[in-house]
Amino acid sequence: MSGPSRYDVADRAPRTLIDFMLRWETILIGLLIAVVIGNTIISPYFLDIYNLSDATFNFSEKAIIALGMTLLILVRDIDLSVAAIIALASLAMGLAADAGAGTGLLIPIGLGVGAICGAFNGLLVARIGLPSIVVTIGTMSLFRGLAQVILGDQAITKYPAAFQTLGQGYLIKWPPIPYSFALFLVLAAIFTFVLHKTAFGRKLFAMGNNPIAAQFSGIPVNRIRFWLFVLTGLLAGVAAILLTARIGSTRPNIALGWELEVITAVILGGVSIAGGAGTIPGVVLAVFILGLATFGLSLVNVPGIVISVLLGLLLIVSIAMPIVVRRLLKGKPVV
Amino acid sequence: MVDEPILRLDHVTKQFPGVRALHDVHMALYPGQVTALLGENGAGKSTIVKILTGIYRPDAGAIHIGGKLQSFSSPRDAWRSGVSAIHQETVMFDDLTVAENIFMGHMPLRSGKRIDWQLMNARAAELLKSVDADFGSEVLLKRLGVAQKHLVEIARALSHDSRIVIMDEPTSALSAREISDLFLIIAQLKAEGRAILFISHKFDEIFRVADRWVCLRDGEHVGEGLIKDVEPRGLVKLMVGRPIDQVFPKKKIEIGEPVLEVVGLSNPTEFADVSFTLHKGEILGFYGLVGAGRSETMQALFGVSKATAGVVKLNGKTLAISSTADAIVSGIAYVPEDRQVQGTVLPFGIRENTTLASLHQHTDKGILSRVSEQKITRKLGGRLSVKAAHWEQRLNELSGGNQQKVVIAKWLATSPKILILDEPTKGIDVGSKAAVHEFMGELASEGLAVILISSELPEIMGMADRIMVMHEGRIVKNFTRAEATAEAIVTAATGGGHHAAA
């Protein structure tokens, strides 16, 4: 039996056009094109390079957090406290700025608070073994509450000009690319490489699909989960720096509700909420779709509340559609 | 005693893909009598239970209850006909009350489909009284201990007013005192004229409680009679008796120097003072009943759990293993018993499963090389004759036997020195089983040291060079291949040898 196998086994399955068409990324690209065309029709100002560049300010910070959230959801965890981490990190930077700290000190403070908050979540989840959804609902109130108690109903607005440039300035003048957007693109490229090309990425997929078998295969499941929380906290710290610098102030309600917008992007990007499936390019496309759709609608003065209704519908329809199409192809009843 | 059976199975056959679970089996249960169902693991006992409780339908054969032909298409049909079962692992609802558990599926109703709580609680209280329970009917189930939960199961069986009660290893989780209490209840059920089918591996219990016995082997009926006419020795022979030596491809292999030495390995709850030496080229068998602590011992060796005492030496060097990663680096590989949960990532393809425990071998400057992964997958998948359409095929599309081959391939890819196989042929088809056996011998002849945990006597006697028998967390006996007999192994595993040796 140690001779050649009794069976002929091909290296891979034959690829079919239907499989490619039904790939989530293909669908997202279609959706993105639809959003661009739709926006171009409803507003003559949409396809303006400066307007588009402006639009990226509004989603780059959330998009950066979405990268970390993607990895967490992939391994069956979640972090609902990311927006509250922004509040706490922004507060810490505000207090430091009040005390006269310069940009060189504010950046490590923002990053450090983010990472510490993430480590706190990670300890409770990976060390003590509490469910991440429960832990981060708790720390969401805890972190935000701390920020509110300390800040009261005031705002801190004394940030150095050099610091504010981080959130408002451009890395390249033409085409105009803001620092935040450039940072997102670089991080997205790194995340894509790590998740889809390295052994570490493969381990994350294994953990998401079967954490027990992953542990039995020598993967340090809980250690990795801990570090993913630290990473996501750190990215929330990055977002806190960019956002605080962009609006030049810290308020108690800063980034309120962002955690859901981040998770919306991750889910629309095709990451399974049950873990184990998803891609970074998918999430990047989803970020663009949501960001540009929001931007286009606001150009024609659709109120924010209506935009959120439309985005909710977009999420549900686009997630239901491939399932419905697959059932139709297999001749199964849709409902 | 009455001699007209209340339940009769005639010519019952049940086939699963690749496995013949039951073949032309007959059996009778008598009112007011306890019948013990005997057989090795895999002999077909649980298939019988599942047929009697309406979970499986037989492919052929008839069930008569009280002289009437029955055909169960659901568990509900089975209770209605008066059959209920108390299972090995209790299947109940922790967050509901005792009364709700007892009457789940047949709660007394008032008009408008509303539950009649008063009547239900009152009837539950009566049933609990009849089994001498010391807790009320409105207590939440999760507040109860294992033995108390068993009483709830028994009360549930009585709530159907079942004439036939099946007890599938009812004592496996009970203490000696609780077992005595259970036997009092059994005596009472007998006095009420109910027929009891009693399944147990423990001969002392069978001889205490049963009136009759029926023995199965490989899905076939091999004997029956009255308990007073037999001795344990005779029953064991009947359970295991078949010429097994010829079937197994045991190779003559030179046993080399010691590779792994384990001294006094202990853990507070699962196993104690486990010591053994494993040699190069050797297949060391571990036999025992379910729950004897074999898997737990091996999982401690593999770094899944921690041993609290003991020394493990590999090639003379003391090992400190605190994670599975440590174990893999040391050259230990473990093919777990629960293939679907512990062994495979089912949505992954064959290639991704094969390389999962040895990914670092396939990276170049941190980048995974698909070419390198494909190479090892082709090599090992081919060597194990994995049957698949292509190497990217997902594991959940493969048969159990082929899944197991992929798990073994995953561990061979780590180039281990020690391979631990935990029930490697459990639940896989005959062809794959033979392939696994043959491969095991081949690996040993290449100098690998193999530990084989198996609950199947023929397998362990056919493949192992030496056999360690565990009972209640300890190694109670060890046999060389030459001195091992089925009777002696089973006696030791059921606790008999333990007392004899003490």
CSV table of C-alpha atoms in Angstrom, one decimal, chain B residues 69-393:
chain,number,residue,atom,x,y,z
B,69,LEU,CA,-46.8,-6.3,15.2
B,70,GLN,CA,-45.3,-2.8,15.7
B,71,SER,CA,-43.6,-0.4,13.4
B,72,PHE,CA,-42.0,2.6,15.0
B,73,SER,CA,-41.3,5.6,12.8
B,74,SER,CA,-40.5,8.0,15.6
B,75,PRO,CA,-39.5,7.9,19.3
B,76,ARG,CA,-43.1,9.0,20.1
B,77,ASP,CA,-44.4,5.8,18.5
B,78,ALA,CA,-42.1,3.8,20.7
B,79,TRP,CA,-43.3,5.3,24.0
B,80,ARG,CA,-46.9,5.0,22.9
B,81,SER,CA,-46.2,1.3,22.5
B,82,GLY,CA,-44.8,1.1,26.0
B,83,VAL,CA,-41.0,1.3,25.4
B,84,SER,CA,-38.9,3.9,27.0
B,85,ALA,CA,-35.2,4.1,27.5
B,86,ILE,CA,-32.8,5.5,30.1
B,87,HIS,CA,-29.7,6.5,28.3
B,88,GLN,CA,-26.0,6.4,28.9
B,89,GLU,CA,-25.6,10.1,28.8
B,90,THR,CA,-28.7,11.8,30.1
B,91,VAL,CA,-30.4,13.8,27.4
B,92,MET,CA,-32.4,16.4,29.3
B,93,PHE,CA,-33.1,20.1,29.7
B,94,ASP,CA,-31.0,21.7,32.4
B,95,ASP,CA,-33.0,24.9,32.7
B,96,LEU,CA,-36.4,23.3,33.0
B,97,THR,CA,-38.0,21.8,36.1
B,98,VAL,CA,-38.0,18.2,37.0
B,99,ALA,CA,-41.7,17.9,36.2
B,100,GLU,CA,-41.2,19.5,32.8
B,101,ASN,CA,-38.4,17.1,32.0
B,102,ILE,CA,-40.5,14.1,33.0
B,103,PHE,CA,-43.4,15.2,30.9
B,104,MET,CA,-41.5,16.7,27.9
B,105,GLY,CA,-43.5,15.8,24.8
B,106,HIS,CA,-46.6,14.6,26.6
B,107,MET,CA,-47.5,17.3,29.1
B,108,PRO,CA,-51.0,17.1,30.5
B,109,LEU,CA,-53.1,19.9,28.9
B,110,ARG,CA,-56.1,21.9,29.8
B,111,SER,CA,-58.5,23.4,27.2
B,112,GLY,CA,-56.8,25.8,24.7
B,113,LYS,CA,-53.6,23.8,24.7
B,114,ARG,CA,-52.5,25.3,28.0
B,115,ILE,CA,-50.3,23.2,30.2
B,116,ASP,CA,-52.0,21.9,33.3
B,117,TRP,CA,-49.2,22.8,35.7
B,118,GLN,CA,-51.0,21.6,38.8
B,119,LEU,CA,-51.8,18.2,37.4
B,120,MET,CA,-48.3,17.9,35.9
B,121,ASN,CA,-46.5,18.8,39.1
B,122,ALA,CA,-48.7,16.5,41.2
B,123,ARG,CA,-48.2,13.5,38.9
B,124,ALA,CA,-44.5,14.2,38.8
B,125,ALA,CA,-44.4,14.3,42.6
B,126,GLU,CA,-46.1,10.9,42.6
B,127,LEU,CA,-43.6,9.4,40.2
B,128,LEU,CA,-40.7,10.8,42.2
B,129,LYS,CA,-42.1,9.3,45.3
B,130,SER,CA,-42.3,5.9,43.6
B,131,VAL,CA,-38.5,6.0,42.9
B,132,ASP,CA,-37.7,7.3,46.4
B,133,ALA,CA,-36.4,10.7,45.1
B,134,ASP,CA,-35.4,13.2,47.8
B,135,PHE,CA,-36.1,16.3,45.7
B,136,GLY,CA,-39.3,18.0,44.5
B,137,SER,CA,-40.9,18.2,41.1
B,138,GLU,CA,-40.4,21.9,40.7
B,139,VAL,CA,-36.7,22.0,41.2
B,140,LEU,CA,-34.6,23.0,38.1
B,141,LEU,CA,-32.8,20.0,36.7
B,142,LYS,CA,-29.4,21.7,36.8
B,143,ARG,CA,-29.6,21.8,40.6
B,144,LEU,CA,-29.5,18.0,40.7
B,145,GLY,CA,-26.5,15.6,40.8
B,146,VAL,CA,-25.9,12.8,38.2
B,147,ALA,CA,-27.6,10.1,40.3
B,148,GLN,CA,-30.6,12.3,40.9
B,149,LYS,CA,-30.8,13.0,37.2
B,150,HIS,CA,-30.9,9.3,36.6
B,151,LEU,CA,-33.9,9.1,38.9
B,152,VAL,CA,-35.6,11.8,36.8
B,153,GLU,CA,-34.9,9.6,33.7
B,154,ILE,CA,-36.4,6.6,35.4
B,155,ALA,CA,-39.5,8.7,36.5
B,156,ARG,CA,-39.8,9.8,32.9
B,157,ALA,CA,-39.8,6.2,31.7
B,158,LEU,CA,-42.5,5.4,34.3
B,159,SER,CA,-44.5,8.5,33.2
B,160,HIS,CA,-45.2,6.7,29.9
B,161,ASP,CA,-46.3,3.7,32.0
B,162,SER,CA,-43.8,1.8,30.0
B,163,ARG,CA,-44.1,-2.0,30.1
B,164,ILE,CA,-40.6,-2.2,28.7
B,165,VAL,CA,-37.7,-0.2,30.1
B,166,ILE,CA,-34.3,-0.1,28.5
B,167,MET,CA,-31.3,0.8,30.6
B,168,ASP,CA,-28.2,1.6,28.5
B,169,GLU,CA,-25.2,1.5,30.9
B,170,PRO,CA,-27.2,3.2,33.6
B,171,THR,CA,-24.5,2.8,36.2
B,172,SER,CA,-21.5,4.2,34.4
B,173,ALA,CA,-21.8,7.5,36.2
B,174,LEU,CA,-23.0,6.3,39.6
B,175,SER,CA,-21.2,5.6,42.9
B,176,ALA,CA,-21.5,2.2,44.5
B,177,ARG,CA,-24.3,3.4,46.9
B,178,GLU,CA,-26.2,5.0,44.1
B,179,ILE,CA,-25.9,1.7,42.1
B,180,SER,CA,-27.5,-0.2,45.1
B,181,ASP,CA,-30.3,2.3,45.1
B,182,LEU,CA,-30.8,1.8,41.4
B,183,PHE,CA,-31.0,-2.0,41.9
B,184,LEU,CA,-33.7,-1.5,44.5
B,185,ILE,CA,-35.7,0.4,41.9
B,186,ILE,CA,-35.1,-2.3,39.3
B,187,ALA,CA,-36.4,-4.9,41.8
B,188,GLN,CA,-39.5,-2.7,42.2
B,189,LEU,CA,-40.0,-2.4,38.4
B,190,LYS,CA,-39.7,-6.1,38.1
B,191,ALA,CA,-42.3,-6.7,40.9
B,192,GLU,CA,-44.6,-4.4,38.9
B,193,GLY,CA,-44.3,-6.8,36.0
B,194,ARG,CA,-42.2,-4.6,33.7
B,195,ALA,CA,-39.7,-6.0,31.4
B,196,ILE,CA,-36.2,-4.6,31.6
B,197,LEU,CA,-33.4,-4.6,29.0
B,198,PHE,CA,-30.2,-4.0,30.9
B,199,ILE,CA,-26.9,-3.1,29.1
B,200,SER,CA,-23.7,-3.1,31.0
B,201,HIS,CA,-20.1,-4.0,30.6
B,202,LYS,CA,-19.7,-4.9,34.2
B,203,PHE,CA,-20.2,-8.5,35.0
B,204,ASP,CA,-20.7,-8.1,38.7
B,205,GLU,CA,-23.8,-6.0,38.0
B,206,ILE,CA,-25.1,-8.3,35.4
B,207,PHE,CA,-24.9,-11.3,37.7
B,208,ARG,CA,-26.6,-9.3,40.5
B,209,VAL,CA,-29.5,-7.9,38.6
B,210,ALA,CA,-30.3,-10.0,35.5
B,211,ASP,CA,-32.4,-13.0,35.0
B,212,ARG,CA,-31.6,-13.7,31.4
B,213,TRP,CA,-28.9,-12.8,28.9
B,214,VAL,CA,-28.6,-12.3,25.2
B,215,CYS,CA,-25.2,-12.0,23.5
B,216,LEU,CA,-24.3,-10.2,20.3
B,217,ARG,CA,-21.1,-10.3,18.3
B,218,ASP,CA,-20.5,-8.4,15.1
B,219,GLY,CA,-24.2,-7.7,14.8
B,220,GLU,CA,-25.2,-11.3,15.1
B,221,HIS,CA,-27.0,-13.2,17.8
B,222,VAL,CA,-24.5,-15.7,19.3
B,223,GLY,CA,-26.4,-17.0,22.3
B,224,GLU,CA,-28.9,-16.5,25.0
B,225,GLY,CA,-30.1,-18.2,28.2
B,226,LEU,CA,-30.7,-17.9,31.9
B,227,ILE,CA,-28.1,-16.2,34.1
B,228,LYS,CA,-28.2,-18.9,36.7
B,229,ASP,CA,-26.9,-21.4,34.1
B,230,VAL,CA,-23.8,-19.5,33.1
B,231,GLU,CA,-20.5,-18.2,34.4
B,232,PRO,CA,-18.8,-14.9,33.5
B,233,ARG,CA,-15.9,-16.8,31.8
B,234,GLY,CA,-18.3,-18.5,29.4
B,235,LEU,CA,-20.0,-15.2,28.5
B,236,VAL,CA,-16.7,-13.4,27.9
B,237,LYS,CA,-15.7,-16.2,25.5
B,238,LEU,CA,-18.9,-15.9,23.7
B,239,MET,CA,-18.6,-12.1,23.4
B,240,VAL,CA,-15.1,-12.0,22.0
B,241,GLY,CA,-14.6,-15.6,20.7
B,242,ARG,CA,-13.4,-15.6,17.1
B,243,PRO,CA,-10.1,-16.4,15.5
B,244,ILE,CA,-8.7,-12.9,15.4
B,245,ASP,CA,-5.0,-13.5,14.9
B,246,GLN,CA,-5.2,-14.2,11.2
B,247,VAL,CA,-7.2,-11.2,10.3
B,248,PHE,CA,-4.7,-8.6,11.4
B,249,PRO,CA,-1.7,-7.8,9.2
B,250,LYS,CA,0.7,-8.0,12.2
B,251,LYS,CA,4.3,-7.7,11.0
B,252,LYS,CA,7.3,-9.2,12.7
B,253,ILE,CA,9.2,-6.1,13.8
B,254,GLU,CA,12.4,-5.9,15.7
B,255,ILE,CA,11.6,-3.9,18.9
B,256,GLY,CA,14.3,-1.2,19.4
B,257,GLU,CA,15.5,0.9,22.3
B,258,PRO,CA,13.1,2.8,24.6
B,259,VAL,CA,11.8,6.0,23.1
B,260,LEU,CA,9.3,7.3,25.6
B,261,GLU,CA,9.4,6.7,29.3
B,262,VAL,CA,6.4,7.8,31.4
B,263,VAL,CA,6.7,7.5,35.2
B,264,GLY,CA,3.8,8.2,37.6
B,265,LEU,CA,1.8,10.4,35.4
B,266,SER,CA,-1.2,11.7,37.4
B,267,ASN,CA,-4.0,14.1,37.3
B,268,PRO,CA,-6.4,14.7,40.3
B,269,THR,CA,-9.6,13.4,38.6
B,270,GLU,CA,-8.9,11.4,35.4
B,271,PHE,CA,-5.8,9.1,35.9
B,272,ALA,CA,-3.3,8.2,38.5
B,273,ASP,CA,0.2,6.9,38.6
B,274,VAL,CA,0.4,5.8,34.9
B,275,SER,CA,3.8,4.4,34.1
B,276,PHE,CA,5.0,2.7,30.9
B,277,THR,CA,7.8,2.5,28.4
B,278,LEU,CA,7.4,2.7,24.7
B,279,HIS,CA,10.1,1.3,22.3
B,280,LYS,CA,11.1,2.0,18.8
B,281,GLY,CA,9.1,0.0,16.3
B,282,GLU,CA,6.6,-1.1,19.0
B,283,ILE,CA,2.9,-0.9,19.0
B,284,LEU,CA,1.7,-0.5,22.5
B,285,GLY,CA,-2.0,-1.1,23.1
B,286,PHE,CA,-4.1,0.6,25.7
B,287,TYR,CA,-7.4,-1.2,26.5
B,288,GLY,CA,-10.1,-0.3,28.9
B,289,LEU,CA,-13.8,0.6,29.2
B,290,VAL,CA,-15.1,3.9,28.2
B,291,GLY,CA,-14.1,6.4,30.9
B,292,ALA,CA,-11.0,4.3,32.1
B,293,GLY,CA,-8.8,7.4,31.5
B,294,ARG,CA,-6.9,6.3,28.4
B,295,SER,CA,-7.7,9.4,26.3
B,296,GLU,CA,-7.1,11.7,29.2
B,297,THR,CA,-3.7,10.2,29.8
B,298,MET,CA,-2.7,10.6,26.2
B,299,GLN,CA,-4.1,14.1,26.0
B,300,ALA,CA,-1.9,15.1,28.9
B,301,LEU,CA,1.1,13.6,27.1
B,302,PHE,CA,0.2,15.6,24.1
B,303,GLY,CA,-0.2,18.9,26.0
B,304,VAL,CA,-4.0,19.4,25.6
B,305,SER,CA,-4.4,19.1,29.3
B,306,LYS,CA,-1.9,19.2,32.2
B,307,ALA,CA,-0.7,16.3,34.3
B,308,THR,CA,-0.2,17.4,37.9
B,309,ALA,CA,2.5,14.8,38.7
B,310,GLY,CA,4.9,12.5,36.8
B,311,VAL,CA,7.9,12.5,34.5
B,312,VAL,CA,7.9,12.1,30.8
B,313,LYS,CA,11.2,11.3,29.1
B,314,LEU,CA,11.8,11.2,25.3
B,315,ASN,CA,15.1,9.5,24.3
B,316,GLY,CA,16.3,9.9,27.9
B,317,LYS,CA,15.6,13.6,28.0
B,318,THR,CA,12.9,15.0,30.4
B,319,LEU,CA,10.2,16.8,28.5
B,320,ALA,CA,8.2,19.8,29.7
B,321,ILE,CA,5.1,19.9,27.6
B,322,SER,CA,2.7,22.7,28.3
B,323,SER,CA,1.0,23.0,24.9
B,324,THR,CA,0.2,20.9,21.9
B,325,ALA,CA,2.8,23.0,20.0
B,326,ASP,CA,5.5,21.8,22.4
B,327,ALA,CA,4.4,18.2,21.9
B,328,ILE,CA,4.5,18.5,18.2
B,329,VAL,CA,8.0,20.0,18.3
B,330,SER,CA,9.1,17.1,20.6
B,331,GLY,CA,7.9,14.7,17.9
B,332,ILE,CA,4.6,13.5,19.5
B,333,ALA,CA,1.6,13.2,17.3
B,334,TYR,CA,-2.0,12.4,18.4
B,335,VAL,CA,-4.8,11.2,16.2
B,336,PRO,CA,-7.8,12.0,18.4
B,337,GLU,CA,-10.8,9.9,19.0
B,338,ASP,CA,-13.4,12.5,18.1
B,339,ARG,CA,-12.4,12.9,14.4
B,340,GLN,CA,-15.0,15.5,13.5
B,341,VAL,CA,-14.5,17.8,16.5
B,342,GLN,CA,-10.8,17.3,17.4
B,343,GLY,CA,-9.2,15.9,14.3
B,344,THR,CA,-10.4,17.8,11.2
B,345,VAL,CA,-11.3,21.2,10.1
B,346,LEU,CA,-14.3,20.0,8.0
B,347,PRO,CA,-14.8,23.1,5.8
B,348,PHE,CA,-11.1,23.0,4.9
B,349,GLY,CA,-9.8,21.0,1.9
B,350,ILE,CA,-7.6,17.9,2.1
B,351,ARG,CA,-4.5,20.0,1.4
B,352,GLU,CA,-5.2,22.5,4.1
B,353,ASN,CA,-6.0,19.8,6.6
B,354,THR,CA,-2.9,17.8,5.7
B,355,THR,CA,-0.5,20.7,6.3
B,356,LEU,CA,-2.2,22.3,9.3
B,357,ALA,CA,0.1,20.9,12.0
B,358,SER,CA,3.3,21.5,9.9
B,359,LEU,CA,2.7,24.8,8.2
B,360,HIS,CA,6.2,26.2,9.0
B,361,GLN,CA,7.7,23.5,6.7
B,362,HIS,CA,5.8,25.1,3.8
B,363,THR,CA,6.7,28.7,4.2
B,364,ASP,CA,9.4,30.6,2.4
B,365,LYS,CA,10.2,34.0,3.9
B,366,GLY,CA,6.9,33.8,5.7
B,367,ILE,CA,4.9,33.1,2.6
B,368,LEU,CA,3.0,29.8,2.3
B,369,SER,CA,4.0,27.8,-0.8
B,370,ARG,CA,1.0,26.1,-2.3
B,371,VAL,CA,3.4,24.0,-4.5
B,372,SER,CA,5.1,22.7,-1.4
B,373,GLU,CA,1.8,22.0,0.3
B,374,GLN,CA,0.5,20.2,-2.8
B,375,LYS,CA,3.6,18.1,-2.9
B,376,ILE,CA,3.3,16.7,0.6
B,377,THR,CA,-0.5,16.2,0.1
B,378,ARG,CA,0.0,14.2,-3.0
B,379,LYS,CA,2.7,12.1,-1.4
B,380,LEU,CA,0.9,11.3,1.9
B,381,GLY,CA,-2.6,11.3,0.4
B,382,GLY,CA,-1.4,8.8,-2.2
B,383,ARG,CA,0.4,6.7,0.3
B,384,LEU,CA,-2.7,6.4,2.4
B,385,SER,CA,-4.9,5.9,-0.6
B,386,VAL,CA,-7.2,8.7,0.2
B,387,LYS,CA,-10.2,8.5,-2.2
B,388,ALA,CA,-11.2,12.0,-3.4
B,389,ALA,CA,-12.0,13.9,-6.5
B,390,HIS,CA,-9.2,16.4,-6.0
B,391,TRP,CA,-6.9,17.5,-3.2
B,392,GLU,CA,-8.9,20.7,-2.5
B,393,GLN,CA,-12.0,18.7,-1.8
